[in-house]
Every structure is written in structure tokens, then in C-alpha cells.
XYZ file of N, CA and C in Angstrom:
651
model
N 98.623 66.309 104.587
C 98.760 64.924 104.125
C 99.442 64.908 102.769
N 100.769 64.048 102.450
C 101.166 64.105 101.707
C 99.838 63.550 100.725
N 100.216 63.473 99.004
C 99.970 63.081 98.238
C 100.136 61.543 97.705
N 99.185 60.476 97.566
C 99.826 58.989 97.640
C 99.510 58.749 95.836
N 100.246 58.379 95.276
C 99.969 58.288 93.900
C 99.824 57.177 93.247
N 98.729 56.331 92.276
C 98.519 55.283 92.283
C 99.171 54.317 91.145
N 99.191 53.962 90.861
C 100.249 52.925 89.632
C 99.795 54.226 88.546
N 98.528 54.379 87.700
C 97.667 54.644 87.036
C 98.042 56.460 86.738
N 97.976 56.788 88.526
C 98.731 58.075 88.307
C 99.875 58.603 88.436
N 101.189 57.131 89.159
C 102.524 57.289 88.226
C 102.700 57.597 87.241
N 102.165 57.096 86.532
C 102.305 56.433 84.696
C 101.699 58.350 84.145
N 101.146 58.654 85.061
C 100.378 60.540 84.135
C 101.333 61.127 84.494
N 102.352 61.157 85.805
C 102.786 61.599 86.548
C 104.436 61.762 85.708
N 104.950 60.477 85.449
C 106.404 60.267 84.839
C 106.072 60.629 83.049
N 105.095 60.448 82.501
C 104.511 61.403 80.780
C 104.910 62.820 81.591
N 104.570 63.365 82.040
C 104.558 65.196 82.695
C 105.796 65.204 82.514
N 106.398 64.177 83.413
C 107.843 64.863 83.998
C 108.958 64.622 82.853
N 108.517 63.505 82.192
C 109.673 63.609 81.014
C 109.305 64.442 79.656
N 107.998 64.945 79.868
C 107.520 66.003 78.596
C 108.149 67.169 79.047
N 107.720 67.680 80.304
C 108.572 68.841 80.918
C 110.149 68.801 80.938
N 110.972 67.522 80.942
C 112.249 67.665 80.687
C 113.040 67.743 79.759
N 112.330 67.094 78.523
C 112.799 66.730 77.311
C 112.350 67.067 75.906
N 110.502 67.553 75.932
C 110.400 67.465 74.966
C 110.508 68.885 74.495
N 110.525 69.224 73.664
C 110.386 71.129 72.621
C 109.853 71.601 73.337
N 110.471 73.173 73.504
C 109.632 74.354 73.801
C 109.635 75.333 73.196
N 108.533 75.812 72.432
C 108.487 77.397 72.029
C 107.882 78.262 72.881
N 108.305 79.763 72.650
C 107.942 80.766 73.145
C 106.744 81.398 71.802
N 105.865 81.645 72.440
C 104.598 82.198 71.447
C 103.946 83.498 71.858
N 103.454 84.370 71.458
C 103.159 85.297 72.425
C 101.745 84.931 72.618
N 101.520 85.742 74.210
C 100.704 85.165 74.989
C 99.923 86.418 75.263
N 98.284 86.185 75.433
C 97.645 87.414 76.501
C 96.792 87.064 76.882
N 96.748 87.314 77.849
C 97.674 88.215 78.679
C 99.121 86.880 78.817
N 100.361 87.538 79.071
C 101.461 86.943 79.325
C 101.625 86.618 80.535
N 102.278 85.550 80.743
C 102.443 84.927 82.503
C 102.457 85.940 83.230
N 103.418 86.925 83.301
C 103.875 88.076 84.232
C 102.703 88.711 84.779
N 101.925 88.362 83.588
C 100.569 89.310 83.310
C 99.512 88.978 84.493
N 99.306 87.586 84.076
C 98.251 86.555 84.952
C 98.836 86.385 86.121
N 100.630 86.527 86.576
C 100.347 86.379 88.037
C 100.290 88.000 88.708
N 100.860 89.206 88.178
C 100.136 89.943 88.998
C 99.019 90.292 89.021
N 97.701 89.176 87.850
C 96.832 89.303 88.549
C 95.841 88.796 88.960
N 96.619 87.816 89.457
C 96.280 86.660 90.048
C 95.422 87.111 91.616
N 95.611 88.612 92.483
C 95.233 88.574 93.760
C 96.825 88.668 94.325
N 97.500 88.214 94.255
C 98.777 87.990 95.297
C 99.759 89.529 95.862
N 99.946 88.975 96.980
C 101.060 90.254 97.589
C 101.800 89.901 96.883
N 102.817 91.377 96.821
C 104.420 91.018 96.196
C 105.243 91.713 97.375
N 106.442 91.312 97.235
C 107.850 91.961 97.810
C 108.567 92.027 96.948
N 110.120 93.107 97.128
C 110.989 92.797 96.636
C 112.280 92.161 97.627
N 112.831 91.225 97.043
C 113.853 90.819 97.603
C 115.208 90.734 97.146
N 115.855 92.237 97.681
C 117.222 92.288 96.305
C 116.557 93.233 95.424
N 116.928 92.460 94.157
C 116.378 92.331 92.826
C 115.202 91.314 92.626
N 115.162 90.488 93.145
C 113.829 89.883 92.998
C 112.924 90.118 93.041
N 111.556 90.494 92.636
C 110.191 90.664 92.989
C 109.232 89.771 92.834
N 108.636 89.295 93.999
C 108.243 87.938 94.731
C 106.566 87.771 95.012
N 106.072 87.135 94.069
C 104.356 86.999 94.473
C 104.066 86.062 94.934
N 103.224 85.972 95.972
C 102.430 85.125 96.844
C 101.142 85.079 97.213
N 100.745 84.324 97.668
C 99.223 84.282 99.151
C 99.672 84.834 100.392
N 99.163 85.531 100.825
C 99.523 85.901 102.574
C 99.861 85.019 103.041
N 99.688 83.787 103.144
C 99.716 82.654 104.011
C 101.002 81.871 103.616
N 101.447 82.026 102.494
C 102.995 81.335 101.857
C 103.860 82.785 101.705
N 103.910 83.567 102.555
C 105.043 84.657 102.817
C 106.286 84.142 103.214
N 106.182 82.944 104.104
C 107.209 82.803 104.748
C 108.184 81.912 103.712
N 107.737 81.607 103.193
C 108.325 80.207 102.226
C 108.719 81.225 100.668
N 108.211 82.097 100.640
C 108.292 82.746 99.403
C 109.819 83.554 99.528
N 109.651 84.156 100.896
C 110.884 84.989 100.938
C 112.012 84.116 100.959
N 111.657 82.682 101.430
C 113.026 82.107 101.645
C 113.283 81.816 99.723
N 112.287 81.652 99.264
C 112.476 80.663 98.092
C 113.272 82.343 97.268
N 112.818 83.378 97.443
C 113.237 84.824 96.958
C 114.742 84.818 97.439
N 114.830 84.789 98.340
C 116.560 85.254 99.250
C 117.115 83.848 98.201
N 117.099 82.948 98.152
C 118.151 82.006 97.529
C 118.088 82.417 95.963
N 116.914 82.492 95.270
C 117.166 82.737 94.242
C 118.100 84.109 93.731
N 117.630 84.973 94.813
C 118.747 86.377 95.106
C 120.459 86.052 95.094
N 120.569 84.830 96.407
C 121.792 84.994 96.035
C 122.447 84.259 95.333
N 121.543 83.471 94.174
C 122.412 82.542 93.204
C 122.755 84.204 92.389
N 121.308 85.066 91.796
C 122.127 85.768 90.875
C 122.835 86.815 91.338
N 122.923 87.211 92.661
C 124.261 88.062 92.836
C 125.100 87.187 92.920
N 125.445 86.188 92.657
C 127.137 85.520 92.597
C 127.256 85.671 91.433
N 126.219 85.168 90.399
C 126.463 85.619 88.655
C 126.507 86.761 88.682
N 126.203 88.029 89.378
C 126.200 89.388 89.034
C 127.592 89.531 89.166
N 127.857 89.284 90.070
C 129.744 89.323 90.337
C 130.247 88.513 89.733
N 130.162 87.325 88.968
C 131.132 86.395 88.168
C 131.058 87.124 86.591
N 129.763 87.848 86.319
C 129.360 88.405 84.865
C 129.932 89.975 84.955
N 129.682 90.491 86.230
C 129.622 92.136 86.149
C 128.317 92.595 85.624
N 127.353 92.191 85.885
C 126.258 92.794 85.539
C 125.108 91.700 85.921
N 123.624 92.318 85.719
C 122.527 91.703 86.604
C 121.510 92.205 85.524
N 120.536 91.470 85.889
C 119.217 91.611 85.513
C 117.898 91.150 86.312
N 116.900 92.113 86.593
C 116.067 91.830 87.690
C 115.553 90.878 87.321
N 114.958 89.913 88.373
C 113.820 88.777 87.967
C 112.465 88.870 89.026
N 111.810 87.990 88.431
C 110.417 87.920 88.701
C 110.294 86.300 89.250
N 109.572 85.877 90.758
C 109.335 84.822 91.168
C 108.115 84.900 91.475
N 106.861 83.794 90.784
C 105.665 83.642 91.282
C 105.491 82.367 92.515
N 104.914 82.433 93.586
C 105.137 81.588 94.146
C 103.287 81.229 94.500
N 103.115 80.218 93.501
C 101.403 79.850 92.930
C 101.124 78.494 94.098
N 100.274 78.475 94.442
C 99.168 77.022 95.023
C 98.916 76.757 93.648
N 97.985 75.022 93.698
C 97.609 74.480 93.234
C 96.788 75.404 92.461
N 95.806 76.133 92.916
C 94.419 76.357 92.396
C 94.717 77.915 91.462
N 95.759 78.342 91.839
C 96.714 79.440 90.758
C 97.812 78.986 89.950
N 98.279 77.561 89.884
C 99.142 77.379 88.947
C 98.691 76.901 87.642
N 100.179 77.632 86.767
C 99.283 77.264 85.069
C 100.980 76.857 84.585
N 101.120 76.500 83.713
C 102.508 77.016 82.593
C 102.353 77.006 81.350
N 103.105 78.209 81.037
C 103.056 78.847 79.683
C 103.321 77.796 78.573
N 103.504 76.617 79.085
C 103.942 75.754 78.005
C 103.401 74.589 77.598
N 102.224 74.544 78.422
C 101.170 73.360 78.132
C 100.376 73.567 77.417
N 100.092 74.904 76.716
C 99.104 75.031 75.810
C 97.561 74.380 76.519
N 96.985 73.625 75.626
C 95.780 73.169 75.701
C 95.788 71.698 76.786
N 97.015 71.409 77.520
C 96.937 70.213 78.080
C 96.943 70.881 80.104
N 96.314 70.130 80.434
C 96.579 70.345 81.807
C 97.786 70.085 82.405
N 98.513 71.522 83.222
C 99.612 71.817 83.752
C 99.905 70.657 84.960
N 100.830 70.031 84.964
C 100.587 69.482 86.043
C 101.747 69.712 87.426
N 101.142 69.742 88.723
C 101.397 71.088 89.338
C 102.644 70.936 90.022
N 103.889 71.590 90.384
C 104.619 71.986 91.101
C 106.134 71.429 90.238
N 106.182 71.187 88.951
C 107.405 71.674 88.280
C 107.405 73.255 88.200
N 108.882 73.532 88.987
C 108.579 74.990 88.089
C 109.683 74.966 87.197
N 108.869 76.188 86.277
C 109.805 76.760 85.065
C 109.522 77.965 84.993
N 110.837 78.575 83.974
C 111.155 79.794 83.440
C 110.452 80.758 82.256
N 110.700 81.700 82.406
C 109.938 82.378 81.085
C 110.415 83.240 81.090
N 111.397 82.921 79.771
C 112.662 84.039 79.801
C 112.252 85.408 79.158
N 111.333 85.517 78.148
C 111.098 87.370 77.712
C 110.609 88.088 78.611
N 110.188 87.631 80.105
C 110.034 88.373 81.008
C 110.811 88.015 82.308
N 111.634 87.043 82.301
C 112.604 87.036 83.171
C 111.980 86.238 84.610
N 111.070 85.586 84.315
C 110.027 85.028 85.300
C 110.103 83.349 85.600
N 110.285 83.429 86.912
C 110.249 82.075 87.278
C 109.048 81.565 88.397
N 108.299 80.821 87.777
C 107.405 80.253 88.815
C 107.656 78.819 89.767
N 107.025 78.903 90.780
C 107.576 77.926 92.118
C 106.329 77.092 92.867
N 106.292 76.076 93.338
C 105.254 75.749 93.849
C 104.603 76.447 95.181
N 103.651 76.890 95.681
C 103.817 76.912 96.980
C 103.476 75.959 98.267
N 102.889 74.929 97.427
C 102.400 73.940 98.779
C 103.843 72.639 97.993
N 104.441 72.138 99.224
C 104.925 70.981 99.649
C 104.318 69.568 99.670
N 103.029 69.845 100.016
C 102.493 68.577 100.304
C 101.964 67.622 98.963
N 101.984 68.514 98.145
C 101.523 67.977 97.113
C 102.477 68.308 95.651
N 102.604 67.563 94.517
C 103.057 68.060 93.353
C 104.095 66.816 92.451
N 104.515 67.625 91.560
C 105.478 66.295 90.711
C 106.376 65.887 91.305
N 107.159 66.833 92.217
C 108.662 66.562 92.901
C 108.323 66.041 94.677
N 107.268 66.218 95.046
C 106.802 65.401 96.004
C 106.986 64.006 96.281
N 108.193 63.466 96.816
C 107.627 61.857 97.162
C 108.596 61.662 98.475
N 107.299 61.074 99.303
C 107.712 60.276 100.600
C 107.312 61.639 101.238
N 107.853 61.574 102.557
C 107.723 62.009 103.402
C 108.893 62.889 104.084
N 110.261 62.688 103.413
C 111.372 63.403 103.636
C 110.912 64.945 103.203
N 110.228 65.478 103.774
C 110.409 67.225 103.885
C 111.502 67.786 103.557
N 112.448 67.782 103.477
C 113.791 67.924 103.508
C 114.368 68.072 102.474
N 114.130 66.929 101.653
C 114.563 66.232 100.749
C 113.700 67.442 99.539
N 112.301 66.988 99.751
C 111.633 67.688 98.750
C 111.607 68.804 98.467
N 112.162 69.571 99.746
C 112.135 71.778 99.496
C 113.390 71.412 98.732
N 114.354 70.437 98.911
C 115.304 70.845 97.936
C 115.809 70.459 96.531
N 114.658 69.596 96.264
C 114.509 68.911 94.661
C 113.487 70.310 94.156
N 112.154 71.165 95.146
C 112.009 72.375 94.668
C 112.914 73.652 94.280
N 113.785 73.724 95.633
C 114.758 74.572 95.510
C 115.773 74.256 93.882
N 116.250 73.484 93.725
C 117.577 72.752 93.137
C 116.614 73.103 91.669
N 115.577 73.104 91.345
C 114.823 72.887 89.877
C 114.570 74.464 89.923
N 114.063 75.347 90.812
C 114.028 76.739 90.491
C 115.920 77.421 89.877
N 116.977 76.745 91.137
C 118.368 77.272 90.303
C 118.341 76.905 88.913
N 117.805 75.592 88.578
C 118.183 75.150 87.296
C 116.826 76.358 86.283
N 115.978 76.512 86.756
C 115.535 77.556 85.549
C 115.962 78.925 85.493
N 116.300 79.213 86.833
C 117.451 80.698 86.647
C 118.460 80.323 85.817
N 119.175 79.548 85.234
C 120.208 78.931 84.491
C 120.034 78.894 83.109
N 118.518 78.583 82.901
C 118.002 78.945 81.485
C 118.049 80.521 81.727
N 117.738 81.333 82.570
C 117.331 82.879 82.086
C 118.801 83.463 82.061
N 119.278 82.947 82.973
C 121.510 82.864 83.232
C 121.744 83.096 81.627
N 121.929 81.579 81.141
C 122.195 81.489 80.075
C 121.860 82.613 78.831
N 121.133 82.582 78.838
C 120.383 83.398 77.354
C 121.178 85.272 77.994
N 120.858 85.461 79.196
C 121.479 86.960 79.784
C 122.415 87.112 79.450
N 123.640 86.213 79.579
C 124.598 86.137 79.687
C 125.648 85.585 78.736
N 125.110 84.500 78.228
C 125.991 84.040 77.121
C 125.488 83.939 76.010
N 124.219 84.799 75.431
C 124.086 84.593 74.168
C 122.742 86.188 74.044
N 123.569 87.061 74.900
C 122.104 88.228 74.969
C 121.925 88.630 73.896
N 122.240 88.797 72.457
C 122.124 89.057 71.492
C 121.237 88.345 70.472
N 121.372 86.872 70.717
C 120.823 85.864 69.869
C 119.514 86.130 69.949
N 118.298 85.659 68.115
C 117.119 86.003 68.463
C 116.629 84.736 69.150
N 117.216 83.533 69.260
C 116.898 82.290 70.192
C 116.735 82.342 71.325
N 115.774 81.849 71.713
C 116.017 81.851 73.511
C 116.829 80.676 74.156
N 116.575 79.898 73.554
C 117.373 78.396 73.818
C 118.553 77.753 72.670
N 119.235 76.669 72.950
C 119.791 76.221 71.737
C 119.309 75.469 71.751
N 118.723 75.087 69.789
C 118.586 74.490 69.378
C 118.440 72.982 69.959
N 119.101 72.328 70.382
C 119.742 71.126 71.021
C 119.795 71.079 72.444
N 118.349 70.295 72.831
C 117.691 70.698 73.903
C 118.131 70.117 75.224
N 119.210 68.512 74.981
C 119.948 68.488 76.017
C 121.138 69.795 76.762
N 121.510 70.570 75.204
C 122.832 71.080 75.408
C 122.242 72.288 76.281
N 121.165 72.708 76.586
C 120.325 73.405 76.858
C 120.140 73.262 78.457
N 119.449 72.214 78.412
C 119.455 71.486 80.049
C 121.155 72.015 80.807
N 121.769 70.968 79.854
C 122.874 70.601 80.891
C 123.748 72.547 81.379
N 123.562 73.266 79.997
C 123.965 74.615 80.494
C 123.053 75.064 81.971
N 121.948 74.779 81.657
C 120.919 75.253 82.635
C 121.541 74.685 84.235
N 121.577 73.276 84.090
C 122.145 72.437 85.359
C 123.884 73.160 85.644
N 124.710 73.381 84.526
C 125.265 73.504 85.010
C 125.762 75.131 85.749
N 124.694 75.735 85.446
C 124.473 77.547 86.315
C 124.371 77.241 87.922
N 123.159 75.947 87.794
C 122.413 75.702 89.239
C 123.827 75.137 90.145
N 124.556 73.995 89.806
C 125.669 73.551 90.469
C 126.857 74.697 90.381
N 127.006 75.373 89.883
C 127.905 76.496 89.991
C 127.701 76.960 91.018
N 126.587 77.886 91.580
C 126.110 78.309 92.272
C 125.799 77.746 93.798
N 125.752 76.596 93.389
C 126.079 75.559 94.774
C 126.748 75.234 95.096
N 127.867 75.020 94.192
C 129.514 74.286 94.952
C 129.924 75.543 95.526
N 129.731 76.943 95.118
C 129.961 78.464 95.913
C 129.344 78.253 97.484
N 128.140 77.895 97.235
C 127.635 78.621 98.548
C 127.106 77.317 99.405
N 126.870 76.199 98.909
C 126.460 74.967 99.844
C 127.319 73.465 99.076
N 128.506 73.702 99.424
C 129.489 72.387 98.596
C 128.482 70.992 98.866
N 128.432 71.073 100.503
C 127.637 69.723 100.758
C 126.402 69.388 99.746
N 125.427 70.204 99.878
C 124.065 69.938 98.860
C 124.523 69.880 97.719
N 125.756 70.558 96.801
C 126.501 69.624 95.693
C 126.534 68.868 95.137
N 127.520 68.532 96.618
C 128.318 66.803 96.720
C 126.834 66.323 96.682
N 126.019 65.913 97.235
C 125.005 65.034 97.554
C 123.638 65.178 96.696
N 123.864 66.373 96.013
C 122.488 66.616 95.185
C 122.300 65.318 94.082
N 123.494 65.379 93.116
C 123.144 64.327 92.507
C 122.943 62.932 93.001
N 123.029 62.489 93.976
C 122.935 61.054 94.497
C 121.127 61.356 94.703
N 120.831 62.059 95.247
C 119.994 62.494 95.666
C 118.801 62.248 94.406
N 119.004 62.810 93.462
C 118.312 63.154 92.051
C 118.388 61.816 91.073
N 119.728 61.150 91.160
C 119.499 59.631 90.894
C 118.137 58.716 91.596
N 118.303 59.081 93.520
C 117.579 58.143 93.596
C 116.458 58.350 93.281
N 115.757 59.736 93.043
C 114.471 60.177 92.904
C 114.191 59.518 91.251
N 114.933 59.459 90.694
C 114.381 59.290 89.035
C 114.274 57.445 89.320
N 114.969 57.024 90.174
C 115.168 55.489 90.257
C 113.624 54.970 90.959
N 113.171 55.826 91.803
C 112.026 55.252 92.377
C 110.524 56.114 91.807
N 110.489 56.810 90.963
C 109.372 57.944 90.342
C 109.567 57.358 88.797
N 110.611 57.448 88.406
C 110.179 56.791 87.149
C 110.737 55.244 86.545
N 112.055 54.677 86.983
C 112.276 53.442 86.456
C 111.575 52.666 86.803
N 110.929 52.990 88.072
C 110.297 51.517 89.081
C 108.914 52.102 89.306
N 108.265 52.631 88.254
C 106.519 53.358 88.306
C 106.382 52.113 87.433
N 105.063 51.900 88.521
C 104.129 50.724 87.831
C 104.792 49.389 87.703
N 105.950 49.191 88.077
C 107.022 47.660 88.118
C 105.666 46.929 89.055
């Protein structure tokens, strides 16, 4: 059963999603560190590629797919850069997800993000429920999940690749940041799926048009 969300928990729902998009992030050190807490969390791993992929037994199937794409966004950067760097995908339920960046506030579940000093990207594993969840288009939603995991490989892209030296992880200037990030993820898509491209952003308009302009109208 999908998730039905009420005026009350729009309104908690669109605070998350524009804190998670917009507002500051530092890196602090952590312990145990994410990497830390999901292997040990209980979960199988694989490798896929270069990827190494944690799960529940029961979200294997969804993990490898969510592993193989993230694989072959960065072998196209491995070949556009000449060089690679392994990554790490957690693929958490509800009742195992956290992020490194909420500090003391409750995570709220199925944005994922990056964590670049260990090269780690976490993913939702249930569908039915989460921030990027709405309606009933299945379809729609693996690929507003999918489309937000390219965009945090784009943050770890970025920093690998065009600034591996810097002691920053990000710039300063947190749109200029995003839009590098977005623009790794659409790179990587006009390569290998032009259509989801072409159509992603229409797509991502209408989602912000009905989740956050028109929450609580």
C-alpha cells in the first residue's frame, strides 16, 4: 500500500525535501562512520563491477539493478576521465535508514545521498513508501529514485574528478554544487537512455508542482 500523506504531513514532508536540497552541509567525523553502520547493519553484500552493494535478502533483486546502473554511469566517467574509483551502495528499508546529515533531527526516509570521504551512496529499498513516493505510477517513482542516486554519484563525480586535490568536498556555493551534481546525472543519461533525458525534466517539474507548490493549497 502506497503511502497517503496528509496536508499536516505534506507541510513535514516539503521542510525535508527542501532542507535536503538546499540547505548547508558539513562533513564532521563520525563513529562509527556511515560505511561503518551499514556494514553493520546485518546486510548481504555483492560486488557489482566496482560497486559493492548492501542489502536485506529480500531486496537483492532491486539492489543489483539499482548496483548495475550506478556501475554503468561510472564506467562511462571511467572512460570520459581515464580513471575510476570504487564506490559503495547501501540499499536500507525504513527501519535501517539514517543520514549522516541530520544530526539530531529525524532522517526522513528514502532521499538518498552521498558521502563522499568514503565514496558511499545510500538508496531506498522499499518503493512503497518515502519522500519521492507519490501516486501510484511505479514507474515513475523507481525513476525519480534512480535519477537522485545519478545525481549523488555526481557529487562523488565531481570532487574525484574535478577538484581531487581540494581540501573541500563541495563548492562553497551550494546551487553551483547541485547543478554540477545534476549535470554528471544527465550526462550520463543523454549517453545511455536519451528518452528518460528528454522527459526527465518534465517529469521532475511536475513532481515539485504537485509535492510542493500545491501542498496544503
Amino acid at each position: 500500500m502506497k503511502t497517503t500523506r496528509s496536508c499536516a504531513g505534506n507541510a513535514k514532508w516539503v521542510g525535508a525535501l527542501i532542507c535536503l536540497l538546499f540547505c548547508p552541509r558539513s562533513v564532521q567525523a563520525q563513529a562509527p562512520t556511515p560505511l561503518d553502520r551499514v556494514r553493520t547493519a546485518g546486510l548481504d553484500s555483492a560486488l557489482v563491477g566496482r560497486v559493492t552493494v548492501y542489502f536485506a535478502p529480500a531486496d537483492r533483486a532491486h539492489a543489483t539493478e539499482m548496483a548495475a546502473l550506478l556501475e554503468r554511469a561510472a564506467a562511462y566517467f571511467r572512460d570520459e576521465f581515464g580513471r575510476g574509483f570504487p564506490l559503495h551502495l547501501a540499499v536500507l528499508a525504513p527501519t535501517t535508514w539514517f543520514d549522516p546529515y541530520a544530526g539530531d533531527f529525524p532522517a526522513p526516509y528514502g532521499m538518498p545521498w552521498g558521502w563522499i570521504p568514503q565514496s558511499l551512496i545510500a538508496v531506498p529499498a522499499s518503493l512503497n513508501e518515502g519522500i519521492l513516493i507519490d501516486g501510484a505510477d511505479e514507474a515513475a517513482n523507481l525513476r525519480r529514485v534512480r535519477f537522485v542516486m545519478l545525481h549523488e554519484y555526481g557529487h562523488l563525480a565531481a570532487k574525484a574528478y574535478l577538484h581531487p586535490q581540494g581540501e573541500q568536498l563541495w563548492s562553497s556555493v551550494r546551487w553551483f554544487e547541485e547543478m554540477v551534481a545534476t549535470y554528471f546525472a544527465y550526462a550520463f543519461l543523454a549517453q545511455s537512455d536519451p528518452e528518460w533525458a528528454r522527459t526527465g525534466r518534465q517529469e521532475w517539474a511536475a513532481f515539485i508542482q504537485r509535492v510542493i507548490v500545491k501542498s496544503c493549497v
